[in-house]
Short mmCIF file of C-alpha atoms in Angstrom, two decimals:
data_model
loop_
_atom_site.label_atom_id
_atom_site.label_comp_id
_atom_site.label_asym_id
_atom_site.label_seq_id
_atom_site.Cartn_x
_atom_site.Cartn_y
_atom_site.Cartn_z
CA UNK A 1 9.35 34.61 -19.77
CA UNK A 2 6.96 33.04 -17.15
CA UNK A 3 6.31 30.37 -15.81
CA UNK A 4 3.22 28.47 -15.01
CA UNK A 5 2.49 25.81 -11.77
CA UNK A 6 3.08 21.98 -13.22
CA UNK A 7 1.81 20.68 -10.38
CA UNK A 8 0.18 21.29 -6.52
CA UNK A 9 2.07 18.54 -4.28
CA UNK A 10 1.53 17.18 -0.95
CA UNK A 11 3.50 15.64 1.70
CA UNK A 12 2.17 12.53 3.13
CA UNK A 13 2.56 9.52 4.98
CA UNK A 14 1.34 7.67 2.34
CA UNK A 15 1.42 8.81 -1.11
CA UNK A 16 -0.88 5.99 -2.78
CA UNK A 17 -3.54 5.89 -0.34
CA UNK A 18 -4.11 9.79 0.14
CA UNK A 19 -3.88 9.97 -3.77
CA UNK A 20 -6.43 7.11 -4.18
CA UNK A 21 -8.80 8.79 -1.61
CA UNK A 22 -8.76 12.00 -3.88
CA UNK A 23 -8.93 10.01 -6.70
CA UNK A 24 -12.20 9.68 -5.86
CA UNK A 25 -13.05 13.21 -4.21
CA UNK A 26 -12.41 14.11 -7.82
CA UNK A 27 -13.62 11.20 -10.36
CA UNK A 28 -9.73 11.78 -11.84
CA UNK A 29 -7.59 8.89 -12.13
CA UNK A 30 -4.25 7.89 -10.98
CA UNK A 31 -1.32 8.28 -13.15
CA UNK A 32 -1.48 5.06 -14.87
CA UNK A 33 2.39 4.37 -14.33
CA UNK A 34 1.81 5.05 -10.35
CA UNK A 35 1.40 1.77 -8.04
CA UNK A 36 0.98 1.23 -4.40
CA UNK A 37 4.28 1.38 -2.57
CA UNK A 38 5.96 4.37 -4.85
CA UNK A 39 7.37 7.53 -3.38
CA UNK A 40 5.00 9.89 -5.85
CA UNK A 41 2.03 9.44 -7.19
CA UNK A 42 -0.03 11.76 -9.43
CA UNK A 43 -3.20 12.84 -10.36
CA UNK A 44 -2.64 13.94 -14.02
CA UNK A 45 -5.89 15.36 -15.08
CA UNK A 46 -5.58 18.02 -11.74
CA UNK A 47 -2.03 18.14 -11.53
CA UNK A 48 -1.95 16.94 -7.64
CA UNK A 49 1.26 15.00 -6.84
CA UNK A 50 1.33 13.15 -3.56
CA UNK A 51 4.48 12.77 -2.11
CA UNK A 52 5.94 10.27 1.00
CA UNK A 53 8.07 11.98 3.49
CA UNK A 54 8.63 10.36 6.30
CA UNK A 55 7.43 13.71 8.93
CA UNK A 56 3.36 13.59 10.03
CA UNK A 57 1.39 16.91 8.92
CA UNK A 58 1.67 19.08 12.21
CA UNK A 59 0.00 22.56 11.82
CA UNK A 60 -2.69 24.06 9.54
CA UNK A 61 -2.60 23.74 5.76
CA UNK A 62 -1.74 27.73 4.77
CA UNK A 63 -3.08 26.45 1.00
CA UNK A 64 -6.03 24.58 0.75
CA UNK A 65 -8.74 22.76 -1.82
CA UNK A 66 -12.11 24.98 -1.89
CA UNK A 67 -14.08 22.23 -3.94
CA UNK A 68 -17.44 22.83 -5.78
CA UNK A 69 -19.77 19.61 -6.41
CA UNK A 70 -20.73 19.10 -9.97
CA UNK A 71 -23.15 17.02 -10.51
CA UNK A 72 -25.30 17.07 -6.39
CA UNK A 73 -25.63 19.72 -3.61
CA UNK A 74 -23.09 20.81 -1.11
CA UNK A 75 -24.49 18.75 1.49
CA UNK A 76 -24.81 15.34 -0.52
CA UNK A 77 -21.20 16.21 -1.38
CA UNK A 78 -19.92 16.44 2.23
CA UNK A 79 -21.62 13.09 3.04
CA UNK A 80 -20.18 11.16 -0.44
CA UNK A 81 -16.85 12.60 0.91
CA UNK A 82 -17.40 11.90 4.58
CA UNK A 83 -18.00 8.11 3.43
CA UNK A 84 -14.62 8.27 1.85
CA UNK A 85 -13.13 9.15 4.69
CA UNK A 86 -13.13 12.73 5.11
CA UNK A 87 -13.67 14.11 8.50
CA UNK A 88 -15.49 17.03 9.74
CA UNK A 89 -13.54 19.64 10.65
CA UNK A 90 -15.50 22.79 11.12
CA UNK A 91 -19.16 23.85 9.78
CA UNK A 92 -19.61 26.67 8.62
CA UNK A 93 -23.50 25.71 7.10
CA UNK A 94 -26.29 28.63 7.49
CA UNK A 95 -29.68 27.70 8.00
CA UNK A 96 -30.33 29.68 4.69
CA UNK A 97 -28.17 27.57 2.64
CA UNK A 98 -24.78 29.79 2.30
CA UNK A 99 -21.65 28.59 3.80
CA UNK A 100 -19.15 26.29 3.57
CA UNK A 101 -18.22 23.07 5.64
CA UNK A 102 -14.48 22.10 6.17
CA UNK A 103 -13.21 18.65 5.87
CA UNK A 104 -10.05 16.54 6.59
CA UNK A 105 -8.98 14.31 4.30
CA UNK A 106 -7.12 10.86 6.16
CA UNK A 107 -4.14 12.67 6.89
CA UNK A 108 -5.79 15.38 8.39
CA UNK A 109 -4.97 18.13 5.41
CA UNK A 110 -7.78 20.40 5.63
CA UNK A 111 -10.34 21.72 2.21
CA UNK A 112 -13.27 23.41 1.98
CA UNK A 113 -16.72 21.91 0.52
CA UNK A 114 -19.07 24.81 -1.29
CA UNK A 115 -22.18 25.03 -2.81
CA UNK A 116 -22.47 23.54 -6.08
CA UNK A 117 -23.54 26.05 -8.74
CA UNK A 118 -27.04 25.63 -9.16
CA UNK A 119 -27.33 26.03 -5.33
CA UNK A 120 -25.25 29.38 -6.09
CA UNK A 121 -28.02 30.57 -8.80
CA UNK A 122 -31.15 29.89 -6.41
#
């Protein structure tokens, strides 16, 4: 037998508001049993579970998010996130378009922003 991941969880201060902000990062929705003020909340549809403990993030993530816009470029994307709340972390833009940037979500876990695929084909 095998066995397969259920879900990716993260520690934070806050499980409901770092879940809401990726809520939006990804367009997925809370689980619909999951209210401000509980211990675990999930994002079903990309099996992210946000969990309280009561320690602050200290060192850098060893697992991270590399994220690929759908539906806009790289660059749109980092500013839609940015607006969520996402900080710059590092930039790792070329002038010809490659590259990645990294972000911060609130609680300072970093993930990576790439190009979207039709930036990938030109």
């Amino acid at each position: 037998m095998t066995s397969l991941i259920r879900h990716t969880t993260i520690d934070s201060h806050d499980a409901h508001t770092l879940a809401v902000f990726w809520s939006q990062v990804l367009g997925q929705p809370l689980h619909e049993d999951d209210e401000p003020g509980d211990p675990e909340i999930l994002i079903e549809g990309a099996g992210i579970l946000f969990v309280t403990v009561p320690e602050a993030k200290s060192l850098k993530n060893r697992v991270h998010f590399d994220i690929q816009p759908q539906d806009r470029t790289r660059d749109e994307e980092v500013e839609r996130l940015l607006a969520l709340g996402a900080t710059l972390a590092a930039d790792h833009r070329n002038p010809d378009g490659t590259g990645w940037a990294t972000l911060q979500d609130p609680e300072g876990n970093e993930f990576c922003v790439e190009r979207s695929a039709a930036e990938r084909k030109s």
